[in-house]
Coordinates of C-alpha atoms in Angstrom, one line a residue:
M131 CA 0.1 -0.1 -0.1
S132 CA 1.1 3.6 -0.7
K133 CA 2.8 5.3 2.3
V134 CA 0.4 8.2 2.0
L135 CA -2.3 5.7 2.7
T136 CA -0.5 4.3 5.9
P137 CA -1.3 6.2 8.9
L138 CA 1.3 6.3 11.6
T139 CA 0.5 3.9 14.5
Y140 CA 0.1 5.0 18.2
E141 CA 3.4 3.5 19.2
E142 CA 5.3 5.3 16.3
L143 CA 3.8 8.6 17.4
L144 CA 4.6 8.0 21.1
N145 CA 8.3 7.3 20.1
E146 CA 8.4 10.4 18.0
I147 CA 6.9 12.6 20.7
E148 CA 9.5 11.1 23.2
A149 CA 12.3 11.7 20.9
F150 CA 11.1 15.4 20.3
I151 CA 11.1 16.1 23.9
K152 CA 14.6 14.5 24.5
R153 CA 16.0 17.0 22.1
F154 CA 15.2 19.7 24.5
Y155 CA 15.5 17.5 27.8
P156 CA 18.0 14.9 27.1
N157 CA 17.8 13.3 30.6
Y158 CA 14.0 12.9 30.5
E159 CA 12.8 9.4 30.9
R160 CA 9.0 8.8 30.8
L161 CA 7.6 6.9 33.7
E162 CA 4.1 5.5 34.1
S163 CA 3.9 7.5 37.3
D164 CA 5.0 10.7 35.8
S165 CA 2.1 13.3 35.5
F166 CA 3.3 14.3 32.0
S167 CA 3.1 10.7 30.7
V168 CA -0.6 11.0 30.5
L169 CA -0.5 14.2 28.5
I170 CA 2.0 12.6 26.1
E171 CA -0.1 9.4 25.7
A172 CA -3.2 11.5 25.1
F173 CA -1.3 13.6 22.5
A174 CA -0.2 10.5 20.7
Y175 CA -3.8 9.1 20.7
K176 CA -5.2 12.5 19.3
I177 CA -2.6 12.4 16.4
A178 CA -3.2 8.9 15.7
L179 CA -7.0 9.7 15.3
L180 CA -6.1 12.7 12.8
E181 CA -3.8 10.5 11.1
Q182 CA -6.6 8.0 10.3
R183 CA -8.9 10.8 9.4
R184 CA -6.3 12.1 6.9
V185 CA -6.1 8.7 5.2
N186 CA -9.8 8.4 5.1
S187 CA -10.0 11.7 3.5
I188 CA -7.4 10.8 1.0
K189 CA -9.1 7.4 0.1
S190 CA -12.5 9.2 -0.4
L191 CA -10.8 10.8 -3.4
L192 CA -9.7 7.6 -5.0
L193 CA -11.9 5.4 -7.0
Q194 CA -10.7 2.0 -5.5
Y195 CA -11.7 3.1 -1.9
A196 CA -14.5 5.7 -2.3
K197 CA -17.9 4.7 -1.0
G198 CA -21.3 6.2 -0.8
G199 CA -21.5 9.9 -1.3
D200 CA -17.7 10.1 -1.7
L201 CA -18.0 7.7 -4.8
D202 CA -20.9 9.7 -6.1
N203 CA -19.0 12.8 -5.9
F204 CA -16.0 11.1 -7.7
C205 CA -17.9 9.7 -10.7
Q206 CA -19.7 13.0 -11.0
N207 CA -16.4 14.4 -12.4
Q208 CA -17.2 12.2 -15.6
G209 CA -21.0 13.0 -15.4
I210 CA -21.7 9.5 -14.3
E211 CA -24.5 9.2 -11.8
R212 CA -25.5 6.2 -9.6
L213 CA -28.7 4.2 -10.8
D214 CA -31.3 4.8 -8.4
G215 CA -33.1 1.6 -9.2
A216 CA -36.2 0.7 -11.2
Y217 CA -39.9 0.9 -10.5
P218 CA -41.8 -2.5 -9.8
Y219 CA -44.7 -3.1 -12.1
A220 CA -47.6 -5.2 -12.5
N221 CA -50.2 -6.0 -15.1
Y222 CA -53.7 -4.3 -14.6
S223 CA -57.0 -4.8 -16.3
F224 CA -59.1 -1.8 -17.2
S225 CA -62.7 -2.3 -17.9
I226 CA -66.1 -0.5 -18.5
K227 CA -69.6 -1.7 -18.2
A228 CA -70.9 -0.7 -21.5
P229 CA -69.0 -0.5 -24.8
F230 CA -68.3 2.9 -26.5
K231 CA -69.0 3.7 -30.2
Q232 CA -65.4 5.1 -30.6
D233 CA -61.9 4.3 -29.5
V234 CA -61.1 5.8 -26.0
V235 CA -57.6 6.4 -24.9
L236 CA -56.5 5.9 -21.3
P237 CA -53.4 8.3 -21.1
K238 CA -49.9 7.5 -20.0
G239 CA -49.4 8.5 -16.4
L240 CA -53.0 7.7 -15.3
E241 CA -52.7 7.8 -11.5
L242 CA -54.0 5.1 -9.3
G243 CA -54.1 4.6 -5.5
D244 CA -54.6 2.0 -2.9
E245 CA -57.3 1.9 -0.2
S246 CA -55.2 3.5 2.4
G247 CA -54.2 6.6 0.2
E248 CA -50.5 6.2 1.0
H249 CA -49.5 4.4 -2.2
R250 CA -49.6 5.6 -5.7
A251 CA -49.1 4.0 -9.1
F252 CA -49.0 5.0 -12.8
L253 CA -50.0 3.7 -16.1
K254 CA -46.6 3.2 -17.9
N255 CA -47.9 3.7 -21.5
S256 CA -51.1 4.9 -23.1
L257 CA -53.8 2.2 -23.7
T258 CA -56.5 2.2 -26.4
L259 CA -59.9 0.9 -25.5
K260 CA -61.2 -0.2 -28.9
A261 CA -64.8 0.7 -29.9
G262 CA -67.2 -2.1 -28.9
E263 CA -64.7 -3.7 -26.4
L264 CA -65.2 -3.8 -22.7
S265 CA -61.7 -4.1 -21.4
V266 CA -57.9 -3.6 -22.0
D267 CA -54.8 -4.6 -20.2
G268 CA -51.6 -2.6 -19.6
V269 CA -48.5 -2.2 -17.4
V270 CA -48.8 0.0 -14.2
E271 CA -45.5 1.1 -12.3
Y272 CA -45.4 1.6 -8.5
F273 CA -44.3 5.1 -7.5
K274 CA -41.2 4.1 -5.6
K275 CA -38.0 2.5 -7.0
Q276 CA -37.7 -0.8 -5.0
K277 CA -37.7 -4.7 -5.8
F278 CA -41.4 -5.3 -5.0
A279 CA -44.4 -4.0 -3.3
K280 CA -47.2 -6.2 -2.0
I281 CA -49.6 -3.5 -2.8
K282 CA -52.7 -3.1 -5.2
C283 CA -53.5 0.3 -6.4
E284 CA -57.1 -0.2 -7.9
N285 CA -58.6 3.2 -7.1
L286 CA -58.7 5.8 -9.9
L287 CA -57.2 9.1 -9.1
T288 CA -57.1 10.8 -12.4
P289 CA -60.6 12.4 -13.3
L290 CA -62.2 10.7 -16.3
T291 CA -65.5 11.4 -18.0
F292 CA -66.6 7.8 -17.6
S293 CA -66.6 5.1 -14.9
L294 CA -63.4 2.8 -15.2
Q295 CA -63.1 -0.5 -13.2
I296 CA -59.5 -1.3 -12.3
K297 CA -58.3 -4.9 -11.4
A298 CA -54.7 -5.7 -10.5
Q299 CA -53.4 -9.1 -11.8
G300 CA -50.7 -9.4 -9.2
S301 CA -48.5 -7.5 -6.8
F302 CA -45.8 -5.2 -8.0
A303 CA -42.6 -7.0 -8.8
D304 CA -39.4 -7.0 -10.8
G305 CA -38.2 -3.6 -9.6
G306 CA -34.6 -2.7 -8.7
E307 CA -32.8 -1.1 -5.6
V308 CA -30.2 1.6 -5.7
E309 CA -26.9 0.4 -7.7
S310 CA -24.3 -0.8 -5.3
D311 CA -20.9 0.7 -4.8
E312 CA -19.2 -2.2 -6.4
A313 CA -21.6 -2.2 -9.5
F314 CA -21.3 1.7 -9.8
R315 CA -17.5 1.5 -9.7
E316 CA -17.4 -1.1 -12.4
R317 CA -19.7 1.0 -14.6
Y318 CA -17.7 4.1 -14.0
L319 CA -14.6 2.2 -15.5
L320 CA -16.6 1.2 -18.5
S321 CA -17.9 4.8 -19.0
L322 CA -14.3 5.7 -20.1
H323 CA -15.0 3.8 -23.2
S324 CA -18.4 5.3 -23.9
H325 CA -17.2 8.4 -25.7
T326 CA -15.8 6.4 -28.6
T327 CA -17.6 7.0 -31.9
A328 CA -16.9 3.5 -33.4
G329 CA -19.3 1.6 -31.1
S330 CA -16.7 -0.4 -29.0
Q331 CA -17.6 -3.4 -27.1
K332 CA -17.2 -1.8 -23.6
A333 CA -19.2 1.2 -24.9
Y334 CA -22.2 -1.0 -25.6
I335 CA -21.7 -2.8 -22.2
F336 CA -21.6 0.5 -20.3
H337 CA -24.8 1.9 -22.0
A338 CA -26.7 -1.5 -21.5
K339 CA -25.8 -1.6 -17.8
S340 CA -26.9 2.1 -17.4
A341 CA -30.3 1.2 -18.8
D342 CA -31.5 -0.9 -15.7
S343 CA -29.9 -1.5 -12.3
R344 CA -31.1 -5.0 -12.3
I345 CA -28.8 -6.1 -15.1
D346 CA -25.9 -8.1 -13.7
D347 CA -24.0 -8.9 -16.8
V348 CA -23.7 -7.8 -20.5
A349 CA -21.9 -9.6 -23.5
V350 CA -21.6 -8.0 -26.8
F351 CA -21.0 -10.3 -30.0
T352 CA -20.2 -9.6 -33.5
S353 CA -19.7 -11.8 -36.5
E354 CA -17.6 -11.4 -39.7
D355 CA -20.4 -13.2 -41.6
S356 CA -22.9 -10.5 -40.4
P357 CA -21.2 -7.0 -40.7
G358 CA -22.9 -4.2 -38.9
I359 CA -25.1 -6.6 -36.8
V360 CA -24.3 -6.2 -32.9
E361 CA -25.9 -8.7 -30.6
V362 CA -26.0 -7.4 -27.2
V363 CA -26.9 -10.2 -24.5
I364 CA -28.1 -9.3 -21.0
H365 CA -28.4 -11.5 -17.8
S366 CA -30.2 -10.6 -14.5
D367 CA -29.9 -13.0 -11.5
E368 CA -33.6 -11.9 -10.8
G369 CA -34.6 -12.7 -14.3
V370 CA -34.9 -10.5 -17.5
D371 CA -38.3 -9.2 -18.4
E372 CA -39.6 -7.4 -21.5
L373 CA -39.4 -4.0 -19.8
M374 CA -35.8 -4.6 -19.0
L375 CA -35.1 -5.5 -22.7
E376 CA -37.1 -2.5 -23.8
R377 CA -35.1 -0.1 -21.7
V378 CA -31.8 -1.6 -23.2
R379 CA -33.1 -1.4 -26.8
E380 CA -34.1 2.4 -26.2
I381 CA -30.8 3.6 -24.8
L382 CA -28.7 1.4 -27.4
N383 CA -30.7 2.8 -30.4
S384 CA -30.5 6.4 -29.3
D385 CA -28.8 8.8 -31.8
N386 CA -26.0 9.6 -29.5
V387 CA -25.0 6.0 -28.7
R388 CA -25.5 3.8 -31.7
P389 CA -23.2 4.3 -34.9
L390 CA -25.2 4.8 -38.1
T391 CA -23.7 1.6 -39.5
D392 CA -24.7 -0.8 -36.7
R393 CA -27.8 -2.6 -36.2
V394 CA -28.2 -3.5 -32.6
L395 CA -30.2 -6.8 -31.4
V396 CA -30.8 -7.2 -27.8
S397 CA -31.6 -10.4 -26.2
E398 CA -31.6 -12.5 -23.0
S399 CA -29.0 -14.9 -22.2
E400 CA -30.1 -18.6 -21.8
N401 CA -29.1 -20.8 -18.8
K402 CA -27.1 -23.8 -19.7
V403 CA -28.0 -26.2 -16.9
I404 CA -25.5 -29.0 -15.9
N405 CA -25.2 -31.6 -13.2
I406 CA -21.9 -32.6 -11.7
E407 CA -21.4 -36.3 -10.7
A408 CA -18.1 -37.7 -9.2
D409 CA -16.7 -40.2 -6.7
I410 CA -14.7 -38.3 -4.0
F411 CA -12.2 -40.4 -2.2
L412 CA -11.3 -39.0 1.3
F413 CA -8.5 -39.5 3.6
D414 CA -11.0 -39.5 6.5
L415 CA -14.8 -40.0 5.9
K416 CA -15.5 -37.9 8.9
D417 CA -14.6 -34.9 6.8
A418 CA -17.4 -35.5 4.3
A419 CA -19.9 -33.0 5.7
N420 CA -17.4 -30.2 5.8
I421 CA -16.2 -30.9 2.4
A422 CA -19.7 -31.1 1.0
A423 CA -20.5 -27.7 2.5
S424 CA -17.4 -26.1 0.7
Y425 CA -18.6 -27.7 -2.6
E426 CA -21.8 -25.6 -2.2
T427 CA -19.9 -22.4 -2.2
L428 CA -17.5 -23.5 -5.0
F429 CA -20.2 -24.8 -7.3
K430 CA -23.8 -24.2 -6.4
K431 CA -23.4 -20.7 -5.4
R432 CA -21.0 -19.7 -8.2
K433 CA -22.1 -17.1 -10.8
F434 CA -20.9 -17.5 -14.3
K435 CA -20.6 -14.7 -16.8
I436 CA -22.2 -14.9 -20.2
G437 CA -20.1 -17.0 -22.4
E438 CA -17.7 -18.1 -19.5
D439 CA -16.8 -21.9 -20.0
L440 CA -16.2 -24.5 -17.4
P441 CA -13.3 -26.9 -18.3
L442 CA -13.2 -30.4 -16.8
S443 CA -9.7 -29.6 -15.2
E444 CA -11.3 -26.7 -13.4
I445 CA -14.1 -29.0 -12.1
I446 CA -11.4 -31.5 -10.8
K447 CA -9.4 -28.8 -9.3
N448 CA -12.3 -27.4 -7.3
L449 CA -13.4 -30.9 -6.1
H450 CA -9.8 -31.6 -5.1
V451 CA -9.9 -29.6 -1.7
G452 CA -8.1 -30.4 1.5
G453 CA -8.7 -33.8 2.8
V454 CA -9.5 -35.3 -0.8
Y455 CA -7.3 -38.1 -1.9
K456 CA -8.7 -38.5 -5.5
V457 CA -11.5 -37.5 -7.7
V458 CA -13.1 -39.6 -10.3
L459 CA -15.4 -37.2 -12.4
K460 CA -18.3 -39.0 -14.1
N461 CA -20.1 -36.2 -15.5
P462 CA -19.7 -34.0 -17.6
R463 CA -17.4 -35.9 -19.7
E464 CA -16.1 -33.0 -21.7
D465 CA -15.4 -29.2 -21.1
V466 CA -18.8 -27.3 -20.8
L467 CA -18.8 -24.6 -23.4
A468 CA -21.0 -21.6 -23.3
D469 CA -21.5 -19.5 -26.3
K470 CA -24.0 -16.8 -25.5
E471 CA -25.2 -18.8 -22.4
N472 CA -24.8 -18.7 -18.6
I473 CA -23.8 -21.9 -17.2
K474 CA -25.7 -22.9 -14.2
I475 CA -24.9 -25.9 -11.9
Q476 CA -28.1 -27.5 -10.8
E477 CA -27.2 -30.6 -9.0
L478 CA -24.0 -32.1 -7.2
A479 CA -24.3 -35.8 -7.2
L480 CA -21.3 -36.7 -5.2
S481 CA -20.4 -40.0 -3.6
Y482 CA -18.0 -39.9 -0.6
K483 CA -15.7 -42.9 -0.1
E484 CA -12.7 -43.4 2.1
Y485 CA -9.5 -44.3 0.7
S486 CA -7.3 -46.7 2.5
S487 CA -4.4 -48.9 1.4
L488 CA -6.4 -51.9 2.3
G489 CA -9.5 -50.9 0.3
V490 CA -12.3 -48.3 -0.1
Q491 CA -15.0 -47.8 2.3
V492 CA -18.3 -46.2 0.7
L493 CA -20.4 -43.6 2.6
E494 CA -23.9 -44.9 2.6
D495 CA -25.8 -41.6 2.1
E496 CA -24.6 -39.2 -0.6
L497 CA -24.4 -35.8 0.6

């Protein structure tokens, strides 16, 4: 770590203060019973606190260490703002008791409320109730940006010239929370590539991630066989919905992002589900439970990026943890390749056996 980021410790400061005093009083020796000793120690503690405050102030100006509001201020220098989340939404039905003779438009932003009057929701896009029809369905967004809201806003607050019945088809879901420091920091680094006029890969990734805070991964693909076609594939741990795709298409096809010669296609990555089956030979069968728990972290909880492969050698390496004598991998039998997919490990079918020079003892229950 840089010296400027390393604060002086209390002991170092105490020694420095004693050395400074001895320049004027060479015979001075600090004793615990000395009344001045308390003042010297208090002074050293005070300087140590100021030292740490100085280091923290410097770190707040560095991208690697900045957090919260400090990170917001740093990124604002490039005009990059933290994503404040996405509105959860739900499908709603709007109906009338008797059909009209002409089309009727329900305007975008039609305001709805719940029974308590504390919650609001708004119609995302205008809807047209066709002549002769009694109902039409549309998307309604909750008024706060959060992951979900178990609320139903079925009371009309916008004045209309006719009676309208409103029915929620479910609670509000698929929203997004405020962008985390880690995600914001990564997106800032990508933003340095966003000013290119040639449509670079990282520029597309930056703009796609800026479209919706729920997006966890973006990959960009091109082909020499189809010049000008840019395929942007997105992934979200919470699932990709049509609204997310729509937001990405809108920002990537805007005039100030997409080069004139590019045609941008946006799609969701598919999960490539695999199962891992193996015989695990242990030095001591008593370690099976602990080893099985470590495999959960190494495999089941692992998140793969779009297009990230899983070679057989890596599987065997991760299975060969401390306490394991040998691994016999039964499935998969070849490297798992992901083109535009996300690998997802669904099941670990592992048999634990104890190795000994006299033979092999098989664990009765697979963990």
